[in-house]
Amino acid sequence: MVCALFRSYAKEAKLLDEVVKRAVETARRMQEIPSVTKTCFLVPTDYDFGGTSHALDEALLNFSKADVVSAEGHHSSFAINVVLKDLAFHNFTHVLIASNKAISYLDEDVVRRAMAQFGVGMRVVGVRIKELDDVHEMQIENTLAFWELNALKRVGWFDSEVGVEEITPLIRITRKYGQCAALISGVDGQLSIRHSEDGRNRHKEVKETKRERQEKEAQRAGKTIEWLNRHIEIVE
């Protein structure tokens, strides 16, 4: 079973309407993808003003797949691991971790293509986001990436707190299983950046610091981004 996981939170009350609207758009899109059994919206409470979870519960009431979960801790490590461990406990086999801004890249065909890669031995499958080609050194990111939950469990889940949480488990999984990561290219879509000043500033900050943070995170795991890229198969 596959669960899609999105992180949704509002730092200030004035941002709530925009955050809820985007979550509703995501939930509506995911309802149309039968290969995904559940759509989870994680509210990391340490980063939220306090009202997002309740607002999402009400707004997503009519979406049968949608579930809202609140968790303490860093949004890229402890909080997200709370959800992943629960999914594994309830027999989910894979998780799609994605950003609401990348929802247009997602459809049934993309999910099926990703699952086909798992069928030939891959443990992690990313989707190329063309707007980020000039931003990062390593293209498999949780902007849109599928993970085998058992592989994540075996290497200790996510443990980074610098916003590039995918790097270290990718290195650990590659060390354990060999070349087992794939990047699906040629997918049509367009990133949807939040219109608020907070959304624009956050995207700008991510773009300007992504490369440096990825490189430092790879060093923390004892490898380089170049090493990791050599172990990623590009799939058309």
mmCIF file of C-alpha atoms in Angstrom:
data_model
loop_
_atom_site.group_PDB
_atom_site.id
_atom_site.type_symbol
_atom_site.label_atom_id
_atom_site.label_comp_id
_atom_site.label_asym_id
_atom_site.label_seq_id
_atom_site.Cartn_x
_atom_site.Cartn_y
_atom_site.Cartn_z
ATOM 1 C CA MET A 1 0.000 0.000 0.000
ATOM 2 C CA VAL A 2 1.126 3.522 -0.776
ATOM 3 C CA CYS A 3 0.504 6.623 1.328
ATOM 4 C CA ALA A 4 1.166 10.154 0.112
ATOM 5 C CA LEU A 5 2.561 12.486 2.772
ATOM 6 C CA PHE A 6 2.429 16.279 2.634
ATOM 7 C CA ARG A 7 3.575 18.743 5.286
ATOM 8 C CA SER A 8 1.107 21.590 5.838
ATOM 9 C CA TYR A 9 1.446 24.316 8.430
ATOM 10 C CA ALA A 10 0.977 28.053 8.870
ATOM 11 C CA LYS A 11 3.558 30.014 10.830
ATOM 12 C CA GLU A 12 1.036 32.794 11.399
ATOM 13 C CA ALA A 13 -2.766 32.871 11.487
ATOM 14 C CA LYS A 14 -2.859 35.202 8.480
ATOM 15 C CA LEU A 15 -1.314 32.431 6.337
ATOM 16 C CA LEU A 16 -3.914 29.822 7.271
ATOM 17 C CA ASP A 17 -6.367 30.371 4.409
ATOM 18 C CA GLU A 18 -3.669 29.907 1.793
ATOM 19 C CA VAL A 19 -2.296 26.775 3.477
ATOM 20 C CA VAL A 20 -5.762 25.208 3.775
ATOM 21 C CA LYS A 21 -6.654 26.047 0.169
ATOM 22 C CA ARG A 22 -3.517 24.333 -1.099
ATOM 23 C CA ALA A 23 -4.173 21.261 1.049
ATOM 24 C CA VAL A 24 -7.694 21.001 -0.370
ATOM 25 C CA GLU A 25 -6.309 21.210 -3.914
ATOM 26 C CA THR A 26 -3.830 18.461 -3.062
ATOM 27 C CA ALA A 27 -6.496 16.249 -1.483
ATOM 28 C CA ARG A 28 -8.712 16.666 -4.548
ATOM 29 C CA ARG A 29 -5.844 15.670 -6.851
ATOM 30 C CA MET A 30 -4.946 12.636 -4.745
ATOM 31 C CA GLN A 31 -8.558 11.399 -4.775
ATOM 32 C CA GLU A 32 -8.071 10.906 -8.517
ATOM 33 C CA ILE A 33 -5.032 8.614 -8.085
ATOM 34 C CA PRO A 34 -6.281 5.100 -7.241
ATOM 35 C CA SER A 35 -2.803 3.642 -6.664
ATOM 36 C CA VAL A 36 -2.446 5.831 -3.562
ATOM 37 C CA THR A 37 -4.460 4.399 -0.681
ATOM 38 C CA LYS A 38 -4.164 7.289 1.778
ATOM 39 C CA THR A 39 -3.152 10.960 1.794
ATOM 40 C CA CYS A 40 -1.666 12.204 5.050
ATOM 41 C CA PHE A 41 -1.270 15.889 5.906
ATOM 42 C CA LEU A 42 1.340 16.343 8.626
ATOM 43 C CA VAL A 43 1.172 19.454 10.796
ATOM 44 C CA PRO A 44 4.524 19.830 12.613
ATOM 45 C CA THR A 45 3.267 21.652 15.692
ATOM 46 C CA ASP A 46 6.623 23.236 16.559
ATOM 47 C CA TYR A 47 6.346 25.305 13.365
ATOM 48 C CA ASP A 48 2.619 26.029 13.346
ATOM 49 C CA PHE A 49 0.766 28.969 14.911
ATOM 50 C CA GLY A 50 -1.639 26.511 16.515
ATOM 51 C CA GLY A 51 -4.768 26.356 14.375
ATOM 52 C CA THR A 52 -3.840 24.526 11.180
ATOM 53 C CA SER A 53 -4.689 21.000 12.322
ATOM 54 C CA HIS A 54 -8.259 21.898 13.286
ATOM 55 C CA ALA A 55 -8.776 23.898 10.093
ATOM 56 C CA LEU A 56 -7.530 21.015 7.939
ATOM 57 C CA ASP A 57 -9.738 18.532 9.775
ATOM 58 C CA GLU A 58 -12.778 20.597 8.821
ATOM 59 C CA ALA A 59 -11.691 21.435 5.271
ATOM 60 C CA LEU A 60 -10.791 17.834 4.361
ATOM 61 C CA LEU A 61 -13.777 16.160 5.967
ATOM 62 C CA ASN A 62 -15.313 15.086 2.651
ATOM 63 C CA PHE A 63 -12.138 13.588 1.190
ATOM 64 C CA SER A 64 -12.187 9.886 1.992
ATOM 65 C CA LYS A 65 -8.433 9.365 1.608
ATOM 66 C CA ALA A 66 -7.334 12.387 3.630
ATOM 67 C CA ASP A 67 -5.984 12.153 7.170
ATOM 68 C CA VAL A 68 -4.530 14.957 9.301
ATOM 69 C CA VAL A 69 -1.767 14.160 11.803
ATOM 70 C CA SER A 70 -0.044 16.513 14.242
ATOM 71 C CA ALA A 71 3.410 15.777 15.628
ATOM 72 C CA GLU A 72 6.060 17.598 17.624
ATOM 73 C CA GLY A 73 9.691 17.908 16.588
ATOM 74 C CA HIS A 74 11.580 19.000 13.501
ATOM 75 C CA HIS A 75 9.461 18.838 10.353
ATOM 76 C CA SER A 76 12.228 17.032 8.441
ATOM 77 C CA SER A 77 13.100 14.446 11.054
ATOM 78 C CA PHE A 78 11.245 13.610 14.265
ATOM 79 C CA ALA A 79 7.789 14.820 13.188
ATOM 80 C CA ILE A 80 7.886 13.105 9.809
ATOM 81 C CA ASN A 81 9.227 9.896 11.383
ATOM 82 C CA VAL A 82 6.188 9.740 13.669
ATOM 83 C CA VAL A 83 3.991 9.372 10.599
ATOM 84 C CA LEU A 84 6.295 6.962 8.768
ATOM 85 C CA LYS A 85 6.594 4.595 11.734
ATOM 86 C CA ASP A 86 2.809 4.524 12.061
ATOM 87 C CA LEU A 87 2.418 3.769 8.351
ATOM 88 C CA ALA A 88 4.892 0.883 8.603
ATOM 89 C CA PHE A 89 3.033 -0.445 11.657
ATOM 90 C CA HIS A 90 -0.195 -0.434 9.643
ATOM 91 C CA ASN A 91 1.393 -2.407 6.778
ATOM 92 C CA PHE A 92 1.956 0.385 4.279
ATOM 93 C CA THR A 93 4.865 -0.603 2.043
ATOM 94 C CA HIS A 94 5.736 2.710 0.385
ATOM 95 C CA VAL A 95 5.380 6.407 1.065
ATOM 96 C CA LEU A 96 5.290 9.251 -1.420
ATOM 97 C CA ILE A 97 6.696 12.350 0.260
ATOM 98 C CA ALA A 98 5.838 15.490 -1.678
ATOM 99 C CA SER A 99 5.345 19.214 -1.465
ATOM 100 C CA ASN A 100 1.963 20.768 -2.154
ATOM 101 C CA LYS A 101 3.724 23.001 -4.670
ATOM 102 C CA ALA A 102 4.602 19.963 -6.829
ATOM 103 C CA ILE A 103 1.101 18.503 -7.027
ATOM 104 C CA SER A 104 0.747 19.127 -10.778
ATOM 105 C CA TYR A 105 3.577 16.635 -11.361
ATOM 106 C CA LEU A 106 1.506 13.858 -9.790
ATOM 107 C CA ASP A 107 -0.947 11.578 -11.556
ATOM 108 C CA GLU A 108 -1.738 7.862 -11.766
ATOM 109 C CA ASP A 109 0.838 7.300 -14.516
ATOM 110 C CA VAL A 110 3.659 8.762 -12.419
ATOM 111 C CA VAL A 111 2.725 6.589 -9.438
ATOM 112 C CA ARG A 112 2.574 3.484 -11.607
ATOM 113 C CA ARG A 113 5.946 4.298 -13.171
ATOM 114 C CA ALA A 114 7.458 4.701 -9.718
ATOM 115 C CA MET A 115 5.978 1.437 -8.467
ATOM 116 C CA ALA A 116 7.323 -0.338 -11.538
ATOM 117 C CA GLN A 117 10.815 0.773 -10.510
ATOM 118 C CA PHE A 118 10.307 -0.720 -7.064
ATOM 119 C CA GLY A 119 9.310 -3.903 -8.842
ATOM 120 C CA VAL A 120 12.783 -4.176 -10.387
ATOM 121 C CA GLY A 121 14.634 -3.618 -7.126
ATOM 122 C CA MET A 122 14.694 0.118 -6.517
ATOM 123 C CA ARG A 123 14.260 1.371 -2.947
ATOM 124 C CA VAL A 124 13.915 5.105 -3.658
ATOM 125 C CA VAL A 125 12.359 6.734 -6.729
ATOM 126 C CA GLY A 126 12.384 10.469 -7.349
ATOM 127 C CA VAL A 127 10.629 12.537 -9.986
ATOM 128 C CA ARG A 128 12.555 15.239 -11.831
ATOM 129 C CA ILE A 129 11.192 18.727 -11.142
ATOM 130 C CA LYS A 130 12.424 20.758 -14.072
ATOM 131 C CA GLU A 131 12.203 24.126 -12.283
ATOM 132 C CA LEU A 132 14.758 22.910 -9.739
ATOM 133 C CA ASP A 133 17.435 21.816 -12.217
ATOM 134 C CA ASP A 134 19.524 24.896 -11.476
ATOM 135 C CA VAL A 135 19.029 24.689 -7.713
ATOM 136 C CA HIS A 136 20.404 21.397 -6.518
ATOM 137 C CA GLU A 137 23.327 19.055 -6.927
ATOM 138 C CA MET A 138 21.210 15.937 -6.353
ATOM 139 C CA GLN A 139 17.801 15.630 -7.965
ATOM 140 C CA ILE A 140 16.015 13.095 -5.764
ATOM 141 C CA GLU A 141 14.328 15.309 -3.209
ATOM 142 C CA ASN A 142 11.263 15.143 -1.027
ATOM 143 C CA THR A 143 9.701 17.753 -3.243
ATOM 144 C CA LEU A 144 8.479 14.561 -4.917
ATOM 145 C CA ALA A 145 9.995 11.188 -4.022
ATOM 146 C CA PHE A 146 8.803 7.647 -3.305
ATOM 147 C CA TRP A 147 10.419 5.577 -0.544
ATOM 148 C CA GLU A 148 10.273 1.927 0.439
ATOM 149 C CA LEU A 149 9.332 2.062 4.111
ATOM 150 C CA ASN A 150 11.237 -1.074 5.065
ATOM 151 C CA ALA A 151 14.462 0.337 3.588
ATOM 152 C CA LEU A 152 13.967 3.602 5.473
ATOM 153 C CA LYS A 153 13.341 1.690 8.681
ATOM 154 C CA ARG A 154 16.504 -0.358 8.254
ATOM 155 C CA VAL A 155 18.711 2.743 7.928
ATOM 156 C CA GLY A 156 17.142 4.702 10.786
ATOM 157 C CA TRP A 157 14.504 6.897 9.093
ATOM 158 C CA PHE A 158 15.203 10.640 8.618
ATOM 159 C CA ASP A 159 17.527 12.458 11.010
ATOM 160 C CA SER A 160 18.554 15.739 9.357
ATOM 161 C CA GLU A 161 17.490 19.147 10.625
ATOM 162 C CA VAL A 162 18.719 21.315 7.748
ATOM 163 C CA GLY A 163 15.864 20.778 5.301
ATOM 164 C CA VAL A 164 17.556 18.299 2.931
ATOM 165 C CA GLU A 165 16.506 15.217 4.835
ATOM 166 C CA GLU A 166 16.624 12.910 1.809
ATOM 167 C CA ILE A 167 20.429 12.980 1.429
ATOM 168 C CA THR A 168 21.550 10.913 4.415
ATOM 169 C CA PRO A 169 19.025 8.048 4.117
ATOM 170 C CA LEU A 170 19.714 7.880 0.365
ATOM 171 C CA ILE A 171 23.413 7.396 1.104
ATOM 172 C CA ARG A 172 22.711 4.849 3.821
ATOM 173 C CA ILE A 173 20.252 2.915 1.646
ATOM 174 C CA THR A 174 22.723 2.895 -1.260
ATOM 175 C CA ARG A 175 25.480 1.618 1.008
ATOM 176 C CA LYS A 176 23.215 -1.167 2.240
ATOM 177 C CA TYR A 177 21.521 -2.264 -0.980
ATOM 178 C CA GLY A 178 23.825 -1.065 -3.752
ATOM 179 C CA GLN A 179 22.544 0.944 -6.713
ATOM 180 C CA CYS A 180 18.850 1.119 -5.911
ATOM 181 C CA ALA A 181 17.692 4.703 -6.548
ATOM 182 C CA ALA A 182 16.033 5.949 -9.716
ATOM 183 C CA LEU A 183 14.995 9.349 -11.027
ATOM 184 C CA ILE A 184 12.004 9.493 -13.367
ATOM 185 C CA SER A 185 12.435 12.237 -15.953
ATOM 186 C CA GLY A 186 10.186 13.646 -18.652
ATOM 187 C CA VAL A 187 7.184 14.293 -16.387
ATOM 188 C CA ASP A 188 5.090 17.354 -17.216
ATOM 189 C CA GLY A 189 4.167 19.737 -14.427
ATOM 190 C CA GLN A 190 4.734 23.184 -12.974
ATOM 191 C CA LEU A 191 5.672 24.179 -9.454
ATOM 192 C CA SER A 192 3.056 26.268 -7.681
ATOM 193 C CA ILE A 193 4.773 28.614 -5.241
ATOM 194 C CA ARG A 194 2.648 30.086 -2.464
ATOM 195 C CA HIS A 195 1.645 33.658 -3.339
ATOM 196 C CA SER A 196 2.165 35.046 0.151
ATOM 197 C CA GLU A 197 5.360 36.884 1.032
ATOM 198 C CA ASP A 198 6.215 34.020 3.394
ATOM 199 C CA GLY A 199 5.833 31.504 0.573
ATOM 200 C CA ARG A 200 7.960 33.498 -1.862
ATOM 201 C CA ASN A 201 10.658 34.147 0.733
ATOM 202 C CA ARG A 202 10.755 30.494 1.752
ATOM 203 C CA HIS A 203 11.176 29.345 -1.864
ATOM 204 C CA LYS A 204 13.918 31.941 -2.421
ATOM 205 C CA GLU A 205 15.766 30.819 0.711
ATOM 206 C CA VAL A 206 15.533 27.161 -0.292
ATOM 207 C CA LYS A 207 16.865 27.857 -3.785
ATOM 208 C CA GLU A 208 19.772 29.989 -2.586
ATOM 209 C CA THR A 209 21.002 27.542 0.063
ATOM 210 C CA LYS A 210 20.052 24.128 -1.357
ATOM 211 C CA ARG A 211 23.407 23.209 -2.909
ATOM 212 C CA GLU A 212 25.429 24.095 0.173
ATOM 213 C CA ARG A 213 23.082 22.229 2.498
ATOM 214 C CA GLN A 214 23.063 19.130 0.284
ATOM 215 C CA GLU A 215 26.861 19.035 0.171
ATOM 216 C CA LYS A 216 27.208 19.424 3.940
ATOM 217 C CA GLU A 217 24.590 16.753 4.581
ATOM 218 C CA ALA A 218 26.405 14.313 2.280
ATOM 219 C CA GLN A 219 29.633 14.992 4.165
ATOM 220 C CA ARG A 220 27.832 14.249 7.427
ATOM 221 C CA ALA A 221 26.916 10.847 6.002
ATOM 222 C CA GLY A 222 30.497 10.213 4.933
ATOM 223 C CA LYS A 223 30.085 10.585 1.171
ATOM 224 C CA THR A 224 29.781 13.283 -1.483
ATOM 225 C CA ILE A 225 26.938 14.367 -3.736
ATOM 226 C CA GLU A 226 29.033 13.232 -6.702
ATOM 227 C CA TRP A 227 29.234 9.725 -5.201
ATOM 228 C CA LEU A 228 25.484 9.679 -4.667
ATOM 229 C CA ASN A 229 24.694 10.886 -8.178
ATOM 230 C CA ARG A 230 26.773 8.033 -9.634
ATOM 231 C CA HIS A 231 24.413 5.618 -7.888
ATOM 232 C CA ILE A 232 21.169 7.098 -9.261
ATOM 233 C CA GLU A 233 19.683 5.656 -12.437
ATOM 234 C CA ILE A 234 17.901 8.101 -14.753
ATOM 235 C CA VAL A 235 14.681 6.634 -16.154
ATOM 236 C CA GLU A 236 12.819 8.151 -19.087
#
